GROMACS .gro file of N, CA and C in nm:
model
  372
    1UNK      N    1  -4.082   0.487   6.691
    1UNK     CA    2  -3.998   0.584   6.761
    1UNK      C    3  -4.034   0.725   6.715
    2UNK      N    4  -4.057   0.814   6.849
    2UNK     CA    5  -4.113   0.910   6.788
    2UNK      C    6  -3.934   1.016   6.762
    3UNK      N    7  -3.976   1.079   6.629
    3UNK     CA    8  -3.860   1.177   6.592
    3UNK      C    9  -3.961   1.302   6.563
    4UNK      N   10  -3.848   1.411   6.549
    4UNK     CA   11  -3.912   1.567   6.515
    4UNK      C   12  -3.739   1.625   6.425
    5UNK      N   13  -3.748   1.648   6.357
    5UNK     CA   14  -3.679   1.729   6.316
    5UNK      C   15  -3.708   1.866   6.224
    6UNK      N   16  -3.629   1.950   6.240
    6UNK     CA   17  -3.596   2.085   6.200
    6UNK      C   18  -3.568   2.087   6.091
    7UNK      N   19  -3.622   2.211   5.983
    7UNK     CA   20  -3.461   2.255   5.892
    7UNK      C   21  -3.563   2.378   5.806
    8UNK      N   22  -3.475   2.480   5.769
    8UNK     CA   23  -3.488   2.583   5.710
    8UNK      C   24  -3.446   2.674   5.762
    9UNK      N   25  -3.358   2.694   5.921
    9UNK     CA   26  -3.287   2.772   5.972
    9UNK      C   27  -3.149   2.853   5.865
   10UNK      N   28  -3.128   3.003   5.930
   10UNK     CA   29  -3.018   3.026   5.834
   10UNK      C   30  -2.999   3.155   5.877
   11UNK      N   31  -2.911   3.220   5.764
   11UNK     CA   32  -2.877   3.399   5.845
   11UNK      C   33  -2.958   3.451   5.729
   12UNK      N   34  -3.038   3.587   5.812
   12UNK     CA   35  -3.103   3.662   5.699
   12UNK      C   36  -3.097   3.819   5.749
   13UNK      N   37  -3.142   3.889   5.674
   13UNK     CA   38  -3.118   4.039   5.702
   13UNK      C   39  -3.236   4.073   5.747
   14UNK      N   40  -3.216   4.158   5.853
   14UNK     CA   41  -3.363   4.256   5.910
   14UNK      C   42  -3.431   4.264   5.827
   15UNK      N   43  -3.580   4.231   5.875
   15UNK     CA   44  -3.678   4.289   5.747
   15UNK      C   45  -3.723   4.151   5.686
   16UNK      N   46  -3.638   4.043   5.698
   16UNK     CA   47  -3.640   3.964   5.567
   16UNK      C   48  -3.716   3.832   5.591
   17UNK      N   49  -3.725   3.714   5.586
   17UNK     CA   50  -3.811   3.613   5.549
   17UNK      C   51  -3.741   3.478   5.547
   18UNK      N   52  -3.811   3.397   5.660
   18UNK     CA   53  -3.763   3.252   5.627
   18UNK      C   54  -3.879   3.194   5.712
   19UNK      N   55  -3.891   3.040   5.662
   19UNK     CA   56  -3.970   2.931   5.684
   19UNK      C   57  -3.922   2.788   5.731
   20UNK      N   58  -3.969   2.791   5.819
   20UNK     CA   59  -3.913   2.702   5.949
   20UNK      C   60  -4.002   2.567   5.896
   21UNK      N   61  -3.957   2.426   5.932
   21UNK     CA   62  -4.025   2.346   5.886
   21UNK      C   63  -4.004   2.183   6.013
   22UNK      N   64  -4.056   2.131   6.033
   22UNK     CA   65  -4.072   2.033   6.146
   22UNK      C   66  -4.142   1.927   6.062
   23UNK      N   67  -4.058   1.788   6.069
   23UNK     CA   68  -4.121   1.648   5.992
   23UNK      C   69  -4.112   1.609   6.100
   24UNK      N   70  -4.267   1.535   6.156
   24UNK     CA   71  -4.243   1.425   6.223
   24UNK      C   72  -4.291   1.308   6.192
   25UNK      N   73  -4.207   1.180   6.272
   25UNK     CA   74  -4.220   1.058   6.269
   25UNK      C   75  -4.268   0.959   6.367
   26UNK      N   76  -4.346   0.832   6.354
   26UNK     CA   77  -4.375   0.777   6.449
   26UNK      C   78  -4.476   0.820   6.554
   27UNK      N   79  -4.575   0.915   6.492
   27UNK     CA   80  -4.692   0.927   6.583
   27UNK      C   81  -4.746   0.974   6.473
   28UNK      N   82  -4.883   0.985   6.525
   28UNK     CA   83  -5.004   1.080   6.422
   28UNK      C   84  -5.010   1.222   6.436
   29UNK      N   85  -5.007   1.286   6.391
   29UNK     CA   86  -5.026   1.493   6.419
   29UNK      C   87  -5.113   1.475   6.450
   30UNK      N   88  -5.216   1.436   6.386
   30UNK     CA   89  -5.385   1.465   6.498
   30UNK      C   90  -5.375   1.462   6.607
   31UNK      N   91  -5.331   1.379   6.664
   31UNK     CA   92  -5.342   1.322   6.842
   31UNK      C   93  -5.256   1.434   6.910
   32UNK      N   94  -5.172   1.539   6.832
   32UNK     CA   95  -5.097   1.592   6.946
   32UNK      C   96  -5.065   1.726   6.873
   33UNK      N   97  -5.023   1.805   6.979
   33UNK     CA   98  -5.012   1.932   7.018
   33UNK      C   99  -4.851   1.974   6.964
   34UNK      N  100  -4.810   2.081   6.844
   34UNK     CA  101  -4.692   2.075   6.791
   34UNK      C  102  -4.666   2.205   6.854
   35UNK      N  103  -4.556   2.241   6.857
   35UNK     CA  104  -4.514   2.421   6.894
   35UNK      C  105  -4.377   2.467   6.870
   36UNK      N  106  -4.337   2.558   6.860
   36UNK     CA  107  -4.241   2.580   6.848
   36UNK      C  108  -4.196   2.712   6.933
   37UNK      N  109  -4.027   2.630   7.011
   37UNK     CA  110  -3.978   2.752   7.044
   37UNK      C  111  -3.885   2.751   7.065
   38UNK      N  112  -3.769   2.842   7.122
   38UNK     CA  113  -3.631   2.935   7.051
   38UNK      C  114  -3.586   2.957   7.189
   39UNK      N  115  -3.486   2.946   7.212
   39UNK     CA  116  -3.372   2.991   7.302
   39UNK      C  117  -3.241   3.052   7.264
   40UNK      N  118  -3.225   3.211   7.282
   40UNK     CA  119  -3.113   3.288   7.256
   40UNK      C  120  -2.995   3.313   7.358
   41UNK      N  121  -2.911   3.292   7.291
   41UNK     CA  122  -2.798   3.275   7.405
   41UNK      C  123  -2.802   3.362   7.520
   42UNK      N  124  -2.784   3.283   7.617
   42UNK     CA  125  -2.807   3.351   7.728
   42UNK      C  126  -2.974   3.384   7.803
   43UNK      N  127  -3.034   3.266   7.731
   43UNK     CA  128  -3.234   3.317   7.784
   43UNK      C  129  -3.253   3.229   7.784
   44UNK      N  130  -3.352   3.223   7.883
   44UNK     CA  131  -3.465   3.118   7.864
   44UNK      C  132  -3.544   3.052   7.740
   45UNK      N  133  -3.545   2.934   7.718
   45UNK     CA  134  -3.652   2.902   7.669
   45UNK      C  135  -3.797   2.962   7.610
   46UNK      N  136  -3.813   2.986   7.518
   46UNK     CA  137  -3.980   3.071   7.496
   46UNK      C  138  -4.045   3.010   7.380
   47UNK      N  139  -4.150   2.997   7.446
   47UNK     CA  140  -4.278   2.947   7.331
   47UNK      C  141  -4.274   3.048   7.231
   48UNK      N  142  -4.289   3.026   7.080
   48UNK     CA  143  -4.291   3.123   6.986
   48UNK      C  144  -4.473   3.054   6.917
   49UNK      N  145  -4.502   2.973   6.926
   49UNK     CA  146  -4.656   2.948   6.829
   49UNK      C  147  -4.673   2.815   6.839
   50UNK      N  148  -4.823   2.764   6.899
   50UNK     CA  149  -4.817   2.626   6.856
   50UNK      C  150  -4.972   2.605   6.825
   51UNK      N  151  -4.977   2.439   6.758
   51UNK     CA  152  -5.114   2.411   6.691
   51UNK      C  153  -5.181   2.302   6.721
   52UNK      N  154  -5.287   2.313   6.768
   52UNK     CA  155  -5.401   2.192   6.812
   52UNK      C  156  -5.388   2.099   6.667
   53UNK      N  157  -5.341   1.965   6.700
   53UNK     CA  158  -5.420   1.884   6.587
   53UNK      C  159  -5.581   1.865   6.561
   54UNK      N  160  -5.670   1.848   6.697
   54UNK     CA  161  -5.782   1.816   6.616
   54UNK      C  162  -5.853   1.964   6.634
   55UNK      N  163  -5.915   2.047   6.566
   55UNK     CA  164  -5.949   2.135   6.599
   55UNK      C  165  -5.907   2.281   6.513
   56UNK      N  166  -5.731   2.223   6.530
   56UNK     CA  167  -5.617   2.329   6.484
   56UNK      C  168  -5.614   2.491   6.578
   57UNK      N  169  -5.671   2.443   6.679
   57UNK     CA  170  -5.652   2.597   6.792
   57UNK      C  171  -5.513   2.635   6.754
   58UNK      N  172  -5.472   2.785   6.713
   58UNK     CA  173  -5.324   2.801   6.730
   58UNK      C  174  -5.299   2.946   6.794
   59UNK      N  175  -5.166   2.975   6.886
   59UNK     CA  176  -5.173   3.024   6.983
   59UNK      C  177  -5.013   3.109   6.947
   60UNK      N  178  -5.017   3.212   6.966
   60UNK     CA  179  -4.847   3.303   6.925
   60UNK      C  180  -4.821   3.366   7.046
   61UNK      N  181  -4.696   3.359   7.051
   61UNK     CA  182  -4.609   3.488   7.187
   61UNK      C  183  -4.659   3.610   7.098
   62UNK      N  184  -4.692   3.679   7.244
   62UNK     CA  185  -4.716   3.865   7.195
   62UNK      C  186  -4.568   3.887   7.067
   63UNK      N  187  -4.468   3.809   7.103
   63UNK     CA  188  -4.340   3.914   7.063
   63UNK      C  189  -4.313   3.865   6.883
   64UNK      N  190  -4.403   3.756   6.829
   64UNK     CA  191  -4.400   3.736   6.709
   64UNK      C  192  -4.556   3.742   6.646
   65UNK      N  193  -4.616   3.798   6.741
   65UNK     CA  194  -4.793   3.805   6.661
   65UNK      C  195  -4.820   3.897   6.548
   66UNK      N  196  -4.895   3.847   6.430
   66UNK     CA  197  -4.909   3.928   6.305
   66UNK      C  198  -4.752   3.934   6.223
   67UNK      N  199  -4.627   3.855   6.248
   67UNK     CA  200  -4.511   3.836   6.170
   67UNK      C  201  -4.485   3.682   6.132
   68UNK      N  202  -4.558   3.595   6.277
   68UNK     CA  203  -4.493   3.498   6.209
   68UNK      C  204  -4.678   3.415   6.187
   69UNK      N  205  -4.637   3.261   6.101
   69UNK     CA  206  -4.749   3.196   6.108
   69UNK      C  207  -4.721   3.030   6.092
   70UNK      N  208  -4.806   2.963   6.191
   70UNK     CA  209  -4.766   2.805   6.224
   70UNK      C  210  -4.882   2.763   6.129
   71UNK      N  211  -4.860   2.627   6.043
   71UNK     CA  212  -4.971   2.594   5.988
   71UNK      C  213  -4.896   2.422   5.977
   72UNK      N  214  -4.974   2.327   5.960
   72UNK     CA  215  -4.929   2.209   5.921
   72UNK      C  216  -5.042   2.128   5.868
   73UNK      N  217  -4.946   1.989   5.773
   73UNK     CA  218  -5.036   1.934   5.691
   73UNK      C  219  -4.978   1.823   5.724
   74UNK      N  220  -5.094   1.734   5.764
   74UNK     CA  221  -5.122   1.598   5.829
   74UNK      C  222  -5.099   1.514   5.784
   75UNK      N  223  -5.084   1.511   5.580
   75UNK     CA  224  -5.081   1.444   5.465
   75UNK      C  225  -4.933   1.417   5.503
   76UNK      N  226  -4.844   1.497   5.533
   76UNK     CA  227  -4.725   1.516   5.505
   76UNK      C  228  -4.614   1.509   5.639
   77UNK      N  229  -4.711   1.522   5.776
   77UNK     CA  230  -4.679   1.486   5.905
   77UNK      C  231  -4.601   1.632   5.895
   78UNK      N  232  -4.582   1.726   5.859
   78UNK     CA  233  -4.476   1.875   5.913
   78UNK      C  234  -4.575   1.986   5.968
   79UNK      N  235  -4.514   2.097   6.083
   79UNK     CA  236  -4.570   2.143   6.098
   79UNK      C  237  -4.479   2.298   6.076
   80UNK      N  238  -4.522   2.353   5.991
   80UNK     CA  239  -4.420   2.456   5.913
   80UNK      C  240  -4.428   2.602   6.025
   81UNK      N  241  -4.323   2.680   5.971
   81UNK     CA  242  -4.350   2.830   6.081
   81UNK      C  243  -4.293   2.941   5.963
   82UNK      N  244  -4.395   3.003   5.915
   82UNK     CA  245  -4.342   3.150   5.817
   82UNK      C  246  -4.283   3.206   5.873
   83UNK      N  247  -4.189   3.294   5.925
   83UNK     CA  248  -4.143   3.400   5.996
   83UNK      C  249  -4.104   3.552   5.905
   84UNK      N  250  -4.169   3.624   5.908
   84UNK     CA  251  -4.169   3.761   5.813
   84UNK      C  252  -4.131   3.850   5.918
   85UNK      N  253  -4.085   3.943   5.842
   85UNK     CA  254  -3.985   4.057   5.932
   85UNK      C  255  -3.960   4.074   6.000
   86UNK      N  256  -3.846   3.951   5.999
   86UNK     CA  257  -3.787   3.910   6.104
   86UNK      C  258  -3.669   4.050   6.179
   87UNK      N  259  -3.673   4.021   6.295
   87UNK     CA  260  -3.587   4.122   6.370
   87UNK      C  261  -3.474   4.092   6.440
   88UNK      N  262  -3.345   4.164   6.447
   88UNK     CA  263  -3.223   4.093   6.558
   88UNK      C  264  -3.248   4.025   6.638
   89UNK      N  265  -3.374   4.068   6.724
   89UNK     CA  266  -3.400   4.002   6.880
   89UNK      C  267  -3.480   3.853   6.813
   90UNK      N  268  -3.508   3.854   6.710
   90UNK     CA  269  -3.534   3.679   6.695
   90UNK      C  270  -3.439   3.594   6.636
   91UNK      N  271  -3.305   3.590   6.598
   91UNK     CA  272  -3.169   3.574   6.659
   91UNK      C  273  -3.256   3.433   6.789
   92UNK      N  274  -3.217   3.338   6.719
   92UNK     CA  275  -3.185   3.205   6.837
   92UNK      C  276  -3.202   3.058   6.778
   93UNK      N  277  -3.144   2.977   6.873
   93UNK     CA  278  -3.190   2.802   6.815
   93UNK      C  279  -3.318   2.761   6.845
   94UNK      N  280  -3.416   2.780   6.713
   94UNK     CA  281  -3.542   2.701   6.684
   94UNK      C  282  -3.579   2.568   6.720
   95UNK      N  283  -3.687   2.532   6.789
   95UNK     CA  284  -3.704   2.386   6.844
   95UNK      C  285  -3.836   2.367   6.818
   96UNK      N  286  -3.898   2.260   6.776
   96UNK     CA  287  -3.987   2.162   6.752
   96UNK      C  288  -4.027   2.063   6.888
   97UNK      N  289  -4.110   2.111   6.900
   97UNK     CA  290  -4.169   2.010   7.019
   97UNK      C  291  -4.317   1.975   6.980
   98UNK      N  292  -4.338   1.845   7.066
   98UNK     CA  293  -4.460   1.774   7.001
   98UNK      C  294  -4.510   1.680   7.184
   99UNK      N  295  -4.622   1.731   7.211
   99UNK     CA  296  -4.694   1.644   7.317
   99UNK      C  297  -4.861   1.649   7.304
  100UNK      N  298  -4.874   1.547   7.337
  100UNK     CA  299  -5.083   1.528   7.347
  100UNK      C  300  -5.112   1.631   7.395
  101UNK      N  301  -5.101   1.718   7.506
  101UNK     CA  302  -5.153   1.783   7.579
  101UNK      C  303  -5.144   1.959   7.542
  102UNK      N  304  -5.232   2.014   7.544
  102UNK     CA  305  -5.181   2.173   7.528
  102UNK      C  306  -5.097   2.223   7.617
  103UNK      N  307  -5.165   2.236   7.763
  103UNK     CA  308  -5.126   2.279   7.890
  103UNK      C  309  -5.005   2.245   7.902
  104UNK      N  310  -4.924   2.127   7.911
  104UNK     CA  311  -4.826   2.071   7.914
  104UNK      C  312  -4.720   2.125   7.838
  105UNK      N  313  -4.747   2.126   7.698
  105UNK     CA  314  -4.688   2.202   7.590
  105UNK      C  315  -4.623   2.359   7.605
  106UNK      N  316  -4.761   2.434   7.613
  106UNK     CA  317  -4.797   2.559   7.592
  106UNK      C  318  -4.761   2.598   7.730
  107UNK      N  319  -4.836   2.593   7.830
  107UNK     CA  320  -4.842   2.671   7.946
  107UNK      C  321  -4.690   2.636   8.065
  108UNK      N  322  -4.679   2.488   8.033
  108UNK     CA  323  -4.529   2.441   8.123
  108UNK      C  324  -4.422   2.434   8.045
  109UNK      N  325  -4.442   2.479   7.924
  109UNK     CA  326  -4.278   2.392   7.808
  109UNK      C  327  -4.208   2.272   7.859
  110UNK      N  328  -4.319   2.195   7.888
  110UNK     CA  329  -4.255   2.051   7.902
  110UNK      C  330  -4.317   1.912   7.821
  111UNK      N  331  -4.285   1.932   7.697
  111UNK     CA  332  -4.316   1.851   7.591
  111UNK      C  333  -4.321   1.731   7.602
  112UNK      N  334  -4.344   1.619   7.571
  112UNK     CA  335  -4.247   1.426   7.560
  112UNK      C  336  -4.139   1.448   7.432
  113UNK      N  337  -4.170   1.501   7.363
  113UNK     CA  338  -4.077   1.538   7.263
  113UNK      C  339  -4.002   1.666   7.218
  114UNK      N  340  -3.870   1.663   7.197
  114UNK     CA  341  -3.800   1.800   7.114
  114UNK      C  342  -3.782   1.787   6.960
  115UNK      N  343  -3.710   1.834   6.885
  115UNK     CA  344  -3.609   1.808   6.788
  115UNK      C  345  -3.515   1.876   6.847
  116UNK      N  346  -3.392   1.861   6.747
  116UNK     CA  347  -3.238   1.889   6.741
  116UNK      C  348  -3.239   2.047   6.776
  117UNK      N  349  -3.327   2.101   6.708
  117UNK     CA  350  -3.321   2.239   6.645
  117UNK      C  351  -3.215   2.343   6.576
  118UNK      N  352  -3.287   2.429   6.551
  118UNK     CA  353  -3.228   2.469   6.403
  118UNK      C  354  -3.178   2.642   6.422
  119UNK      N  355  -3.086   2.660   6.367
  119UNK     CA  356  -3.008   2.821   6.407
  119UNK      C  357  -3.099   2.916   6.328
  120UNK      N  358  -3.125   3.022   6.390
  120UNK     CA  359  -3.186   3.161   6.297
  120UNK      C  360  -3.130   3.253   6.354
  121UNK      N  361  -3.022   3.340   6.253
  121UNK     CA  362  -3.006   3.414   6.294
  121UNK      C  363  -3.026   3.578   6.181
  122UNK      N  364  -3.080   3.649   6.240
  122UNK     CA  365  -3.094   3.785   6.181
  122UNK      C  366  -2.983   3.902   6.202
  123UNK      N  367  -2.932   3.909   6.088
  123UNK     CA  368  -2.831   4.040   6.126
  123UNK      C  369  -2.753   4.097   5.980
  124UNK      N  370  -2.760   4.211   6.021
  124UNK     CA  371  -2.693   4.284   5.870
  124UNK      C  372  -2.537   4.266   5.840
   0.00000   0.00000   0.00000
């Protein structure tokens, strides 16, 4: 059974720093395509970064490039997300998604898999 879950969500102050983390279960990371992305109340859905297993192609929204960074270790099945100075407007519930395909993933946000996802919110 495939699972994904979240955790390292939390409240932090402008400016400040947290690390997002995704365990999954019941498939291999190599074979598939992980990403992550965030919906703020009241918005759409948005891709924030995701990572090729074989290969490791990885791909960021303009609106977190050079702040945040996706990396994962295969040993350990997670696929982690740094997020550095962080800003109000990234404020939303974090999601973990996991499918074979990039295109599918990346270009349609229509995964085979979610997690629960996880709250971030930024504010003084």
């Amino acid at each position: 059974q495939v699972q994904l879950v979240e955790s390292g969500g939390g409240l932090v102050q402008p400016g400040g720093s947290l690390r997002l983390s995704c365990a999954a279960s019941g498939f291999t990371l190599d074979d598939y395509v992980i990403g992550w992305f965030r919906q703020a109340p009241g918005k759409e859905r948005e891709g924030v970064s995701c990572i090729r297993g074989s290969g490791g192609s990885i791909y960021y929204a303009d609106s977190v490039r050079g702040r945040f960074t996706i990396s994962r270790d295969n040993v350990k099945n997670t696929v982690d997300l740094q997020m550095n100075r962080l800003k109000p407007e990234d404020t939303a519930v974090y999601y973990c998604a996991a499918d074979p395909g990039l295109s599918k993933l990346w270009v349609y946000s229509r995964p085979d898999y979610w997690g629960q996802g996880t709250q971030v919110t930024v504010s003084s």
